Tab-separated table of C-alpha atoms and ligand atoms in Angstrom:
chain	number	residue	atom	x	y	z
A	384	MET	CA	97.448	73.813	88.488
A	385	ARG	CA	95.516	76.121	86.221
A	386	SER	CA	97.305	77.013	83.037
A	387	CYS	CA	98.225	80.627	82.363
A	388	PRO	CA	96.645	81.985	79.166
A	389	VAL	CA	98.900	84.050	76.901
A	390	THR	CA	97.634	87.534	76.085
A	391	ASP	CA	97.858	89.415	72.749
A	392	ASP	CA	101.105	91.065	73.738
A	393	GLY	CA	102.659	87.651	74.305
A	394	LEU	CA	102.783	88.022	78.069
A	395	THR	CA	101.345	85.421	80.365
A	396	ALA	CA	98.136	86.594	81.969
A	397	VAL	CA	97.569	85.684	85.578
A	398	PRO	CA	94.670	83.216	85.660
A	399	LEU	CA	91.618	84.197	87.632
A	400	PRO	CA	89.894	81.503	89.656
A	401	ASP	CA	86.674	80.086	88.296
A	402	LEU	CA	84.091	81.817	90.428
A	403	SER	CA	81.079	81.002	88.312
A	404	LEU	CA	79.389	79.194	91.197
A	405	LEU	CA	79.791	82.173	93.447
A	406	ARG	CA	78.437	84.573	90.860
A	407	ARG	CA	75.054	82.992	91.504
A	408	CYS	CA	75.090	84.640	94.864
A	409	TRP	CA	76.632	87.916	93.789
A	410	SER	CA	74.099	88.338	91.032
A	411	ALA	CA	71.568	89.029	93.756
A	412	TYR	CA	73.381	92.319	94.419
A	413	ASP	CA	71.908	95.285	92.568
A	414	ASP	CA	74.902	95.602	90.311
A	415	PRO	CA	77.549	92.920	90.868
A	416	SER	CA	80.064	94.841	88.774
A	417	THR	CA	80.208	97.767	91.209
A	418	THR	CA	81.266	97.631	94.829
A	419	HIS	CA	78.469	97.044	97.283
A	420	ARG	CA	78.661	99.737	99.952
A	421	VAL	CA	78.342	98.506	103.506
A	422	THR	CA	77.165	101.051	106.053
A	423	VAL	CA	78.322	100.618	109.628
A	424	ARG	CA	76.748	103.188	111.973
A	425	SER	CA	76.698	105.821	109.205
A	426	ILE	CA	80.236	104.998	107.988
A	427	GLU	CA	80.243	103.716	104.436
A	428	ILE	CA	82.781	101.013	103.499
A	429	GLY	CA	83.314	100.459	99.778
A	430	GLY	CA	82.816	104.057	98.672
A	431	PRO	CA	85.498	106.560	97.654
A	432	ARG	CA	86.625	107.201	101.236
A	433	ARG	CA	89.083	104.768	102.813
A	434	VAL	CA	87.728	103.616	106.159
A	435	VAL	CA	90.085	103.040	109.054
A	436	ILE	CA	88.847	100.755	111.815
A	437	ALA	CA	91.239	101.080	114.737
A	438	GLY	CA	91.491	100.131	118.371
A	439	PRO	CA	93.017	97.754	120.872
A	440	CYS	CA	93.560	94.089	120.169
A	441	ALA	CA	91.543	93.190	123.251
A	442	VAL	CA	89.286	95.140	125.563
A	443	GLU	CA	91.389	94.861	128.714
A	444	SER	CA	89.738	97.503	130.920
A	445	PHE	CA	87.319	100.416	130.666
A	446	ASP	CA	90.072	103.036	131.018
A	447	GLN	CA	92.307	101.403	128.385
A	448	THR	CA	89.444	101.050	125.894
A	449	LEU	CA	88.200	104.589	126.386
A	450	GLY	CA	91.774	105.958	126.194
A	451	VAL	CA	92.432	104.192	122.902
A	452	ALA	CA	88.982	105.111	121.540
A	453	ARG	CA	89.593	108.805	122.238
A	454	ALA	CA	92.964	108.561	120.475
A	455	VAL	CA	91.292	106.850	117.508
A	456	ALA	CA	88.610	109.541	117.281
A	457	GLU	CA	91.196	112.316	117.565
A	458	ALA	CA	93.308	110.813	114.769
A	459	GLY	CA	90.211	110.617	112.534
A	460	GLY	CA	89.605	106.850	112.736
A	461	GLN	CA	86.013	106.105	111.724
A	462	LEU	CA	85.226	102.936	113.694
A	463	LEU	CA	86.543	101.316	116.884
A	464	ARG	CA	87.748	97.728	116.987
A	465	GLY	CA	88.375	95.694	120.140
A	466	GLY	CA	87.884	92.075	121.134
A	467	ALA	CA	85.750	91.062	124.095
A	468	TYR	CA	85.913	87.399	123.099
A	469	LYS	CA	89.439	86.626	121.918
A	470	PRO	CA	90.372	83.643	119.755
A	471	ARG	CA	93.687	82.573	121.301
A	472	THR	CA	95.770	79.745	119.929
A	473	ASN	CA	97.061	78.929	123.411
A	474	PRO	CA	94.283	77.989	125.844
A	475	HIS	CA	96.360	79.472	128.700
A	476	SER	CA	96.448	82.934	127.110
A	477	PHE	CA	94.043	85.728	128.092
A	478	GLN	CA	90.712	84.884	126.477
A	479	GLY	CA	89.128	88.344	126.683
A	480	LEU	CA	86.742	89.840	129.230
A	481	GLY	CA	83.689	88.311	127.541
A	482	ASP	CA	80.408	89.914	128.605
A	483	GLU	CA	82.151	92.542	130.693
A	484	GLY	CA	84.127	93.515	127.574
A	485	LEU	CA	80.896	93.914	125.616
A	486	GLU	CA	79.506	96.229	128.298
A	487	ILE	CA	82.685	98.311	128.148
A	488	LEU	CA	82.398	98.575	124.361
A	489	ALA	CA	78.760	99.663	124.582
A	490	GLU	CA	79.654	102.358	127.114
A	491	VAL	CA	82.636	103.570	125.066
A	492	ARG	CA	80.372	103.781	122.017
A	493	ARG	CA	77.945	105.911	124.029
A	494	LEU	CA	80.738	108.228	125.180
A	495	THR	CA	82.604	108.608	121.885
A	496	GLY	CA	79.979	107.964	119.224
A	497	LEU	CA	82.322	105.516	117.477
A	498	GLY	CA	80.735	102.420	115.942
A	499	ILE	CA	82.034	99.131	117.336
A	500	VAL	CA	83.621	96.243	115.441
A	501	THR	CA	84.098	93.173	117.621
A	502	GLU	CA	84.595	89.460	117.135
A	503	VAL	CA	82.045	86.733	117.666
A	504	MET	CA	83.313	83.151	117.884
A	505	ASP	CA	80.331	81.184	119.117
A	506	PRO	CA	77.104	80.806	117.108
A	507	ARG	CA	75.167	80.814	120.398
A	508	LEU	CA	76.503	84.276	121.256
A	509	VAL	CA	75.728	86.051	117.997
A	510	GLU	CA	72.668	87.881	119.326
A	511	GLN	CA	74.437	88.874	122.521
A	512	VAL	CA	77.570	90.184	120.789
A	513	ALA	CA	75.417	91.939	118.179
A	514	SER	CA	73.698	93.931	120.917
A	515	SER	CA	76.996	95.771	121.608
A	516	ALA	CA	78.373	95.719	118.065
A	517	ASP	CA	77.802	97.663	114.867
A	518	MET	CA	79.812	95.130	112.902
A	519	LEU	CA	80.527	91.484	113.734
A	520	GLN	CA	84.048	90.263	113.077
A	521	ILE	CA	84.616	86.688	112.019
A	522	GLY	CA	88.240	85.960	112.845
A	523	SER	CA	90.754	84.115	110.747
A	524	ARG	CA	90.406	80.967	112.848
A	525	SER	CA	86.632	80.971	112.373
A	526	MET	CA	86.445	81.577	108.626
A	527	GLN	CA	85.195	78.065	108.028
A	528	ASN	CA	83.000	77.745	111.103
A	529	PHE	CA	79.911	77.177	108.979
A	530	PRO	CA	77.300	77.239	111.787
A	531	LEU	CA	78.771	80.603	112.887
A	532	LEU	CA	78.680	81.981	109.328
A	533	THR	CA	75.087	80.827	108.977
A	534	GLU	CA	74.085	82.445	112.250
A	535	VAL	CA	75.615	85.845	111.436
A	536	GLY	CA	73.988	85.537	108.014
A	537	ARG	CA	70.590	85.483	109.726
A	538	THR	CA	71.188	88.893	111.294
A	539	THR	CA	71.174	92.257	109.579
A	540	VAL	CA	74.415	93.344	111.267
A	541	PRO	CA	77.334	94.043	108.883
A	542	VAL	CA	80.009	91.358	108.954
A	543	LEU	CA	83.788	91.691	108.684
A	544	LEU	CA	84.989	88.372	107.294
A	545	LYS	CA	88.688	87.772	107.832
A	546	ARG	CA	90.529	85.425	105.548
A	547	GLY	CA	91.619	82.153	107.121
A	548	TRP	CA	95.411	82.163	107.103
A	549	SER	CA	95.638	79.331	104.632
A	550	ALA	CA	92.404	79.940	102.733
A	551	THR	CA	92.385	80.215	98.969
A	552	LEU	CA	90.459	83.093	97.445
A	553	GLU	CA	87.738	80.652	96.479
A	554	GLU	CA	87.406	79.190	99.994
A	555	TRP	CA	87.193	82.699	101.381
A	556	LEU	CA	84.418	83.629	98.977
A	557	CYS	CA	82.597	80.392	99.748
A	558	ALA	CA	82.639	81.473	103.411
A	559	ALA	CA	81.152	84.815	102.355
A	560	GLU	CA	78.460	82.993	100.445
A	561	TYR	CA	77.486	81.028	103.577
A	562	ILE	CA	76.644	84.398	105.125
A	563	ALA	CA	75.055	85.972	102.061
A	564	ARG	CA	72.753	83.055	101.290
A	565	GLN	CA	71.026	83.571	104.656
A	566	GLY	CA	70.115	87.078	103.543
A	567	ASN	CA	72.846	89.211	105.092
A	568	ARG	CA	74.754	90.751	102.200
A	569	ASN	CA	76.530	93.392	104.239
A	570	ILE	CA	79.879	91.662	104.129
A	571	VAL	CA	83.321	93.250	104.081
A	572	LEU	CA	86.326	91.026	103.383
A	573	CYS	CA	89.537	91.475	105.362
A	574	GLU	CA	92.961	90.239	104.257
A	575	ARG	CA	95.117	89.648	107.352
A	576	GLY	CA	98.095	87.630	106.122
A	577	VAL	CA	98.640	84.075	105.012
A	578	ARG	CA	100.985	81.560	106.574
A	579	ALA	CA	104.340	81.117	104.879
A	580	THR	CA	107.938	80.316	105.706
A	581	CYS	CA	108.340	83.505	107.749
A	582	HIS	CA	105.980	82.189	110.414
A	583	TRP	CA	107.511	83.128	113.784
A	584	GLU	CA	110.907	83.603	112.205
A	585	TYR	CA	110.573	87.346	111.558
A	586	ALA	CA	106.820	87.863	111.098
A	587	ASP	CA	103.516	86.144	111.705
A	588	SER	CA	102.448	85.785	108.102
A	589	VAL	CA	102.715	87.335	104.642
A	590	LEU	CA	100.267	90.114	103.868
A	591	ASP	CA	98.759	89.048	100.556
A	592	LEU	CA	98.124	92.316	98.775
A	593	ASN	CA	98.053	90.472	95.448
A	594	VAL	CA	94.611	89.212	96.335
A	595	ILE	CA	92.936	92.629	96.232
A	596	LYS	CA	92.814	92.984	92.463
A	597	PRO	CA	91.290	89.576	91.641
A	598	LEU	CA	88.886	89.947	94.550
A	599	ARG	CA	87.733	93.303	93.340
A	600	ARG	CA	87.170	91.814	89.921
A	601	ALA	CA	85.398	88.763	91.230
A	602	THR	CA	82.990	90.180	93.786
A	603	PRO	CA	81.060	93.316	94.647
A	604	LEU	CA	82.256	93.054	98.263
A	605	PRO	CA	84.501	95.747	99.710
A	606	ILE	CA	87.902	94.596	100.933
A	607	ILE	CA	89.982	96.004	103.746
A	608	VAL	CA	93.437	95.033	104.959
A	609	ASP	CA	94.697	94.293	108.473
A	610	PRO	CA	98.431	95.125	108.497
A	611	SER	CA	98.774	94.543	112.260
A	612	HIS	CA	98.535	90.777	112.555
A	613	SER	CA	100.807	89.735	109.700
A	614	THR	CA	103.688	92.055	110.566
A	615	HIS	CA	103.612	91.369	114.319
A	616	ASP	CA	105.727	94.539	114.581
A	617	TRP	CA	104.009	97.884	114.942
A	618	THR	CA	106.786	99.776	113.152
A	619	LEU	CA	105.857	97.992	109.910
A	620	VAL	CA	102.163	98.830	110.115
A	621	ALA	CA	102.340	102.314	108.534
A	622	PRO	CA	104.346	101.196	105.448
A	623	MET	CA	102.093	98.161	104.988
A	624	SER	CA	99.050	100.431	105.272
A	625	ARG	CA	100.420	102.599	102.476
A	626	ALA	CA	100.985	99.525	100.332
A	627	ALA	CA	97.476	98.219	101.045
A	628	CYS	CA	95.875	101.540	100.073
A	629	ALA	CA	97.983	101.702	96.908
A	630	ALA	CA	96.907	98.152	96.026
A	631	GLY	CA	93.237	99.143	96.140
A	632	ALA	CA	92.005	98.327	99.637
A	633	HIS	CA	88.819	100.132	100.697
A	634	GLY	CA	90.128	100.494	104.211
A	635	LEU	CA	92.320	99.254	107.018
A	636	LEU	CA	91.961	97.451	110.339
A	637	VAL	CA	94.687	98.666	112.675
A	638	GLU	CA	95.576	97.814	116.262
A	639	VAL	CA	96.356	100.783	118.479
A	640	VAL	CA	97.823	101.258	121.950
A	641	GLU	CA	97.447	104.291	124.193
A	642	SER	CA	100.061	107.002	124.040
A	643	GLY	CA	102.950	106.001	126.334
A	644	ALA	CA	101.387	102.570	126.969
A	645	ASP	CA	103.414	100.114	129.022
A	646	ARG	CA	103.426	97.313	126.462
A	647	SER	CA	104.703	94.795	128.993
A	648	GLY	CA	101.434	95.217	130.878
A	649	LEU	CA	99.231	94.369	127.857
A	650	ARG	CA	97.667	90.923	127.830
A	651	CYS	CA	97.241	90.563	124.079
A	652	ASP	CA	99.345	91.473	121.009
A	653	ALA	CA	101.537	93.913	122.913
A	654	HIS	CA	103.920	94.455	119.968
A	655	ARG	CA	101.324	94.999	117.293
A	656	GLY	CA	99.529	98.153	118.339
A	657	VAL	CA	100.646	101.445	116.814
A	658	PRO	CA	100.842	104.541	119.022
A	659	PRO	CA	98.346	107.337	118.244
A	660	GLU	CA	100.902	109.428	116.333
A	661	THR	CA	101.482	106.523	113.918
A	662	LEU	CA	97.728	106.117	113.532
A	663	ALA	CA	97.580	109.799	112.542
A	664	GLU	CA	100.212	109.099	109.876
A	665	ILE	CA	98.184	106.121	108.612
A	666	MET	CA	95.078	108.315	108.496
A	667	SER	CA	96.805	110.830	106.251
A	668	THR	CA	97.866	108.031	103.894
A	669	ALA	CA	94.250	106.891	103.766
A	670	ARG	CA	92.992	110.430	103.096
A	671	GLU	CA	95.538	110.937	100.302
A	672	ARG	CA	94.187	107.850	98.595
A	673	ASP	CA	90.523	108.782	98.963
A	674	SER	CA	89.924	110.155	95.520
A	675	SER	CA	92.420	108.015	93.610
A	676	ALA	CA	91.126	105.394	91.236
A	677	VAL	CA	91.396	101.880	92.650
B	940	PEP	C1	91.921	90.152	115.690
B	940	PEP	O1	91.677	90.914	114.746
B	940	PEP	O2	91.763	90.485	116.849
B	940	PEP	C2	92.429	88.782	115.414
B	940	PEP	C3	92.487	87.871	116.369
B	940	PEP	O3	92.827	88.596	114.143
B	940	PEP	P1	92.928	87.249	113.270
B	940	PEP	O4	91.620	86.526	113.408
B	940	PEP	O5	93.182	87.771	111.906
B	940	PEP	O6	94.082	86.466	113.834
B	941	MN	MN1	95.362	91.220	117.883
């Protein structure tokens, strides 16, 4: 346990982790004390505007992906998310459409103009996934897949690095450094919830919004929050989005379903996606926070 130093006013200050090793890497950024802006198909993450990346959990069909993408664009979402390769805990669950999913994403990008954020799980597929993606997502389960981190670090494609669900802040930043030391410094961190006693009792995990402040102090990397996976309940996504923006997140990653979607027919995270009208509400929260100091 680190001890808590006592401040001048007699209160106990929260200790910050010793990140001196990591500063070696961050010092290569132009100015490590200001947020590094990561541009994804002309959308800047880390600037004054909150960026909302939204879309289906998984690419399940062309029509579903295009339908959700149009709803995202209409609500003002800036980038489209959607998994072609899905990391599923249960090997019997739907694993994603793979290559066919990538083709669908590329076509939907062509039709809507939205940049694509999609997950890569296999170091051998980095180049292939990157050909249909504007940002590569490293999922929670892959945060410490070091060959994968190294491989995405060799590309110039922006990376969305999700926190492993039991990773400390330091472990998470070490994962980021695996990417950065290969030359790719376009990294955005994503808090998605950490495992706690609630696991499968009433939620998936606890959204750790406490981490935003120390992270913002410790690194120049932008940080966004995924309120969809921790809550496991779409009705909680809008309030959690408000909390994340208030806590200083640079953006959000939100799962969306089509208007009037038959959730029972969805093959992945059927209860997590917000309907388009809730996404519109989340967008106005994000816009309200645009100019506020974080
Ligand atoms: C996802 O974003 O699709 C996902 C699987 O999330 P996580 O890796 O955070 O579980
Ligand atoms: Mn999901």
